[in-house]
């Protein structure tokens, strides 16, 4: 597949419907923020279209139009696509791991009981001045900033809340994918302060902002991630959909057929 510019995109309504919760907001997020990439099998009247952002891939179209190695660029990513694409994924990578996921949608009427904020901790919206605090998070939490292009993008977006103590960022909740009707959120917290329920307070601030913007918050997590599921429920989210996306491994190497090397015929001796 080749990368195309937003100016080359076809009408997206049949590819990625707008106003969808969860990963459905990814395409809108890329259009709005520019933090992502568009791919197609050809620039004119594409038969297959993909959009990528923060290691997530939405893949749509006709898999019969794909060359054998067309999807190998999506190695080590999370691919959500209809079942008709699964054989193409299976033949392109060394491993494909199905991952059961759950989409929750915030219900404003659901009761939410917030704990008292510990002494010395401030929960507030992040600003552009919080770039350094985001950058200081441990490396394993860098993913939380990826959908905005890094710490500066997330800090300046106005779409994140954090819990701070002495300038250190302890927990963060942010809009991960910004859609027209839904904002799909993500959370992260440093291990040594998880028992203080600071993430719940950050989520409460963020969901209030989302409502004020006229949208609804959604939340995707793994079916096996019980702490995230419990946190979503406690924060007023309710399950609306279950789906499967696939974690791809390393692309399979395809050996080119051997090319015969022509040797000159031996000359006959001159009589």
Coordinates of C-alpha atoms in Angstrom, one line a residue:
X1 CA 0.0 0.0 0.0
X2 CA 1.1 3.6 -0.6
X3 CA 0.7 6.6 1.6
X4 CA -1.7 9.2 0.3
X5 CA -2.4 12.8 1.4
X6 CA -5.7 14.0 2.9
X7 CA -6.3 15.9 -0.4
X8 CA -6.3 12.5 -2.2
X9 CA -8.8 10.9 0.1
X10 CA -12.1 9.6 -1.3
X11 CA -15.4 10.4 0.4
X12 CA -14.9 8.6 3.7
X13 CA -18.6 8.0 4.7
X14 CA -18.6 4.4 3.3
X15 CA -15.1 3.6 4.6
X16 CA -15.2 5.1 8.2
X17 CA -18.6 6.3 9.3
X18 CA -18.5 9.4 11.5
X19 CA -20.0 9.8 15.0
X20 CA -18.8 6.3 16.2
X21 CA -17.5 5.6 19.7
X22 CA -14.2 3.9 20.5
X23 CA -11.9 3.2 17.6
X24 CA -14.6 4.6 15.3
X25 CA -13.2 8.1 16.3
X26 CA -9.7 7.3 15.0
X27 CA -10.3 8.4 11.4
X28 CA -11.9 11.7 12.5
X29 CA -9.0 12.3 14.9
X30 CA -6.5 12.0 12.1
X31 CA -8.4 14.3 9.9
X32 CA -8.8 16.9 12.7
X33 CA -5.3 16.8 14.2
X34 CA -3.1 15.5 11.4
X35 CA -1.5 13.1 13.8
X36 CA -1.6 10.0 11.6
X37 CA -1.3 8.6 8.1
X38 CA -3.6 7.4 5.3
X39 CA -2.8 4.4 3.0
X40 CA -4.4 3.0 -0.1
X41 CA -3.8 0.4 -2.7
X42 CA -3.7 3.1 -5.3
X43 CA -4.1 6.9 -5.3
X44 CA -7.1 7.0 -7.7
X45 CA -10.3 5.3 -6.8
X46 CA -8.8 3.0 -4.1
X47 CA -10.2 -0.4 -3.4
X48 CA -8.5 -0.7 0.0
X49 CA -8.0 2.2 2.5
X50 CA -6.3 2.3 5.9
X51 CA -5.7 5.0 8.5
X52 CA -3.1 4.7 11.2
X53 CA -2.4 6.5 14.4
X54 CA -0.5 5.6 17.6
X55 CA 0.1 2.0 16.5
X56 CA -3.6 1.5 15.7
X57 CA -4.8 0.6 12.2
X58 CA -8.3 0.7 10.7
X59 CA -8.3 -1.3 7.5
X60 CA -11.3 -1.4 5.1
X61 CA -12.2 -2.3 1.5
X62 CA -11.7 -5.3 -0.7
X63 CA -8.8 -7.6 0.4
X64 CA -8.8 -9.2 -3.1
X65 CA -7.2 -6.1 -4.4
X66 CA -4.2 -6.5 -2.2
X67 CA -0.7 -7.7 -3.3
X68 CA 0.7 -10.5 -1.1
X69 CA 2.9 -8.1 0.9
X70 CA 0.7 -5.0 0.9
X71 CA -0.1 -5.0 4.6
X72 CA 3.4 -5.8 5.9
X73 CA 3.9 -2.1 6.7
X74 CA 1.5 -2.7 9.6
X75 CA 3.9 -5.0 11.5
X76 CA 3.8 -4.7 15.3
X77 CA 0.6 -2.8 15.4
X78 CA -3.1 -3.2 16.5
X79 CA -5.3 -3.8 13.4
X80 CA -9.0 -3.6 13.5
X81 CA -10.6 -4.8 10.3
X82 CA -13.5 -7.0 9.0
X83 CA -13.0 -10.7 9.1
X84 CA -12.5 -10.9 5.3
X85 CA -9.1 -9.3 5.8
X86 CA -7.9 -11.9 8.4
X87 CA -6.4 -14.3 5.8
X88 CA -4.4 -11.5 4.3
X89 CA -3.0 -10.6 7.8
X90 CA -2.3 -14.2 8.6
X91 CA -0.2 -14.7 5.5
X92 CA 1.8 -11.4 6.0
X93 CA 3.1 -11.8 9.5
X94 CA 4.9 -14.3 11.6
X95 CA 2.2 -14.2 14.2
X96 CA -1.3 -12.7 14.6
X97 CA -2.7 -12.5 18.1
X98 CA -6.5 -11.8 18.4
X99 CA -7.3 -9.5 21.3
X100 CA -10.8 -9.3 22.7
X101 CA -11.7 -5.7 23.4
X102 CA -14.7 -3.9 25.0
X103 CA -16.1 -0.4 24.3
X104 CA -17.7 1.5 27.1
X105 CA -19.7 4.8 26.7
X106 CA -20.1 7.3 29.5
X107 CA -23.5 7.7 31.0
X108 CA -23.9 11.1 32.7
X109 CA -26.7 9.8 34.9
X110 CA -24.6 7.0 36.4
X111 CA -23.6 7.7 40.0
X112 CA -19.9 8.5 40.5
X113 CA -18.4 8.8 44.0
X114 CA -15.1 10.6 43.9
X115 CA -12.6 10.0 46.7
X116 CA -11.1 12.9 48.6
X117 CA -7.9 14.2 46.9
X118 CA -4.9 13.4 49.0
X119 CA -3.0 16.3 50.7
X120 CA -0.4 17.8 48.4
X121 CA -2.0 16.5 45.2
X122 CA -3.7 18.8 42.6
X123 CA -6.0 17.5 39.9
X124 CA -6.4 19.8 36.9
X125 CA -6.4 20.2 33.2
X126 CA -3.0 20.0 31.5
X127 CA -1.6 23.1 29.7
X128 CA 1.2 23.8 27.3
X129 CA 3.5 24.4 30.3
X130 CA 3.1 20.7 31.3
X131 CA 5.2 19.3 28.5
X132 CA 8.2 18.5 30.8
X133 CA 6.0 16.7 33.2
X134 CA 4.6 14.5 30.4
X135 CA 8.1 13.9 29.0
X136 CA 9.2 12.8 32.5
X137 CA 6.8 9.9 32.6
X138 CA 8.5 6.5 32.5
X139 CA 9.2 5.3 29.0
X140 CA 6.5 2.6 29.2
X141 CA 3.9 5.3 29.4
X142 CA 5.0 7.1 26.2
X143 CA 2.0 5.6 24.4
X144 CA -0.4 7.9 26.2
X145 CA 1.0 10.8 24.1
X146 CA 1.4 9.1 20.8
X147 CA -2.0 9.9 19.3
X148 CA -1.2 13.7 19.7
X149 CA 2.3 13.4 18.3
X150 CA 4.2 13.5 21.6
X151 CA 4.2 15.5 24.9
X152 CA 3.9 18.9 23.3
X153 CA 0.9 17.9 21.3
X154 CA -1.0 16.4 24.2
X155 CA -0.1 19.1 26.7
X156 CA -1.2 21.8 24.3
X157 CA -4.4 20.0 23.1
X158 CA -6.6 21.0 26.1
X159 CA -7.9 17.4 26.1
X160 CA -6.0 16.0 29.1
X161 CA -6.3 16.1 32.9
X162 CA -3.6 15.1 35.4
X163 CA -2.9 14.6 39.1
X164 CA 0.3 16.4 40.2
X165 CA 2.3 16.4 43.4
X166 CA 5.4 18.7 43.7
X167 CA 5.4 19.1 39.9
X168 CA 5.4 15.3 39.3
X169 CA 2.7 13.9 37.1
X170 CA 1.2 10.9 38.9
X171 CA -1.8 10.1 36.7
X172 CA -3.2 11.3 33.4
X173 CA -6.5 10.9 31.6
X174 CA -6.8 12.2 28.0
X175 CA -8.8 12.1 24.9
X176 CA -6.9 9.6 22.8
X177 CA -9.0 9.8 19.6
X178 CA -11.1 13.0 19.0
X179 CA -14.3 12.4 17.0
X180 CA -17.2 14.6 16.1
X181 CA -19.6 12.9 18.5
X182 CA -17.3 10.9 20.8
X183 CA -14.0 11.3 22.4
X184 CA -12.3 8.0 23.1
X185 CA -10.2 8.4 26.3
X186 CA -7.1 6.7 27.7
X187 CA -5.6 6.7 31.2
X188 CA -2.2 6.0 32.7
X189 CA -0.9 6.1 36.3
X190 CA 2.5 5.7 37.9
X191 CA 2.6 2.4 39.9
X192 CA 3.5 3.8 43.3
X193 CA 0.4 6.0 43.5
X194 CA -2.3 3.8 42.0
X195 CA -4.0 3.0 45.3
X196 CA -5.1 6.6 45.7
X197 CA -7.7 6.5 42.9
X198 CA -6.2 9.6 41.3
X199 CA -7.0 8.4 37.9
X200 CA -10.7 8.4 38.8
X201 CA -10.5 12.1 39.6
X202 CA -8.7 12.8 36.3
X203 CA -11.4 10.9 34.4
X204 CA -14.1 12.9 36.1
X205 CA -12.5 16.2 35.1
X206 CA -12.0 15.0 31.5
X207 CA -15.5 13.6 31.1
X208 CA -16.9 16.9 32.3
X209 CA -14.9 18.7 29.7
X210 CA -16.1 16.3 27.0
X211 CA -19.7 17.0 27.9
X212 CA -19.0 20.7 27.9
X213 CA -17.7 20.3 24.3
X214 CA -21.0 18.7 23.3
X215 CA -19.6 15.2 22.9
X216 CA -19.7 11.9 24.8
X217 CA -16.7 10.1 26.3
X218 CA -16.0 6.4 25.3
X219 CA -13.4 4.0 26.7
X220 CA -11.9 0.9 25.1
X221 CA -10.0 -1.7 27.1
X222 CA -9.0 -5.3 27.0
X223 CA -11.6 -7.9 28.1
X224 CA -8.8 -9.4 30.3
X225 CA -8.0 -6.0 32.0
X226 CA -10.2 -6.2 35.0
X227 CA -8.8 -3.1 36.7
X228 CA -9.6 -0.9 33.7
X229 CA -13.0 -2.4 33.4
X230 CA -13.7 -1.7 37.0
X231 CA -12.4 1.9 36.7
X232 CA -14.6 2.5 33.7
X233 CA -17.6 1.3 35.5
X234 CA -16.8 3.3 38.6
X235 CA -16.4 6.4 36.5
X236 CA -19.9 6.1 35.0
X237 CA -19.1 4.2 31.7
X238 CA -21.3 1.3 30.6
X239 CA -20.5 -1.5 28.1
X240 CA -21.9 -1.1 24.6
X241 CA -19.8 -3.3 22.3
X242 CA -17.3 -6.1 22.2
X243 CA -15.0 -6.6 19.3
X244 CA -11.7 -8.2 18.3
X245 CA -8.6 -6.5 16.9
X246 CA -5.4 -8.3 16.0
X247 CA -1.8 -7.6 17.2
X248 CA 0.6 -8.2 14.4
X249 CA 4.1 -9.5 14.7
X250 CA 7.1 -9.2 12.4
X251 CA 6.4 -9.3 8.7
X252 CA 7.3 -12.5 6.9
X253 CA 10.2 -12.4 4.6
X254 CA 9.3 -13.3 1.1
X255 CA 12.1 -14.8 -0.9
X256 CA 12.3 -13.6 -4.5
X257 CA 12.5 -16.5 -7.0
X258 CA 16.0 -17.2 -8.1
X259 CA 16.9 -15.5 -11.4
X260 CA 18.8 -17.8 -13.8
X261 CA 22.2 -16.4 -14.7
X262 CA 23.0 -16.8 -18.4
X263 CA 26.3 -18.4 -19.2
X264 CA 27.9 -17.9 -22.7
X265 CA 28.0 -21.1 -24.8
X266 CA 31.5 -22.4 -25.3
X267 CA 32.9 -21.6 -28.7
X268 CA 33.7 -24.3 -31.1
X269 CA 37.4 -24.5 -31.9
X270 CA 38.3 -23.0 -35.3
X271 CA 39.5 -25.6 -37.8

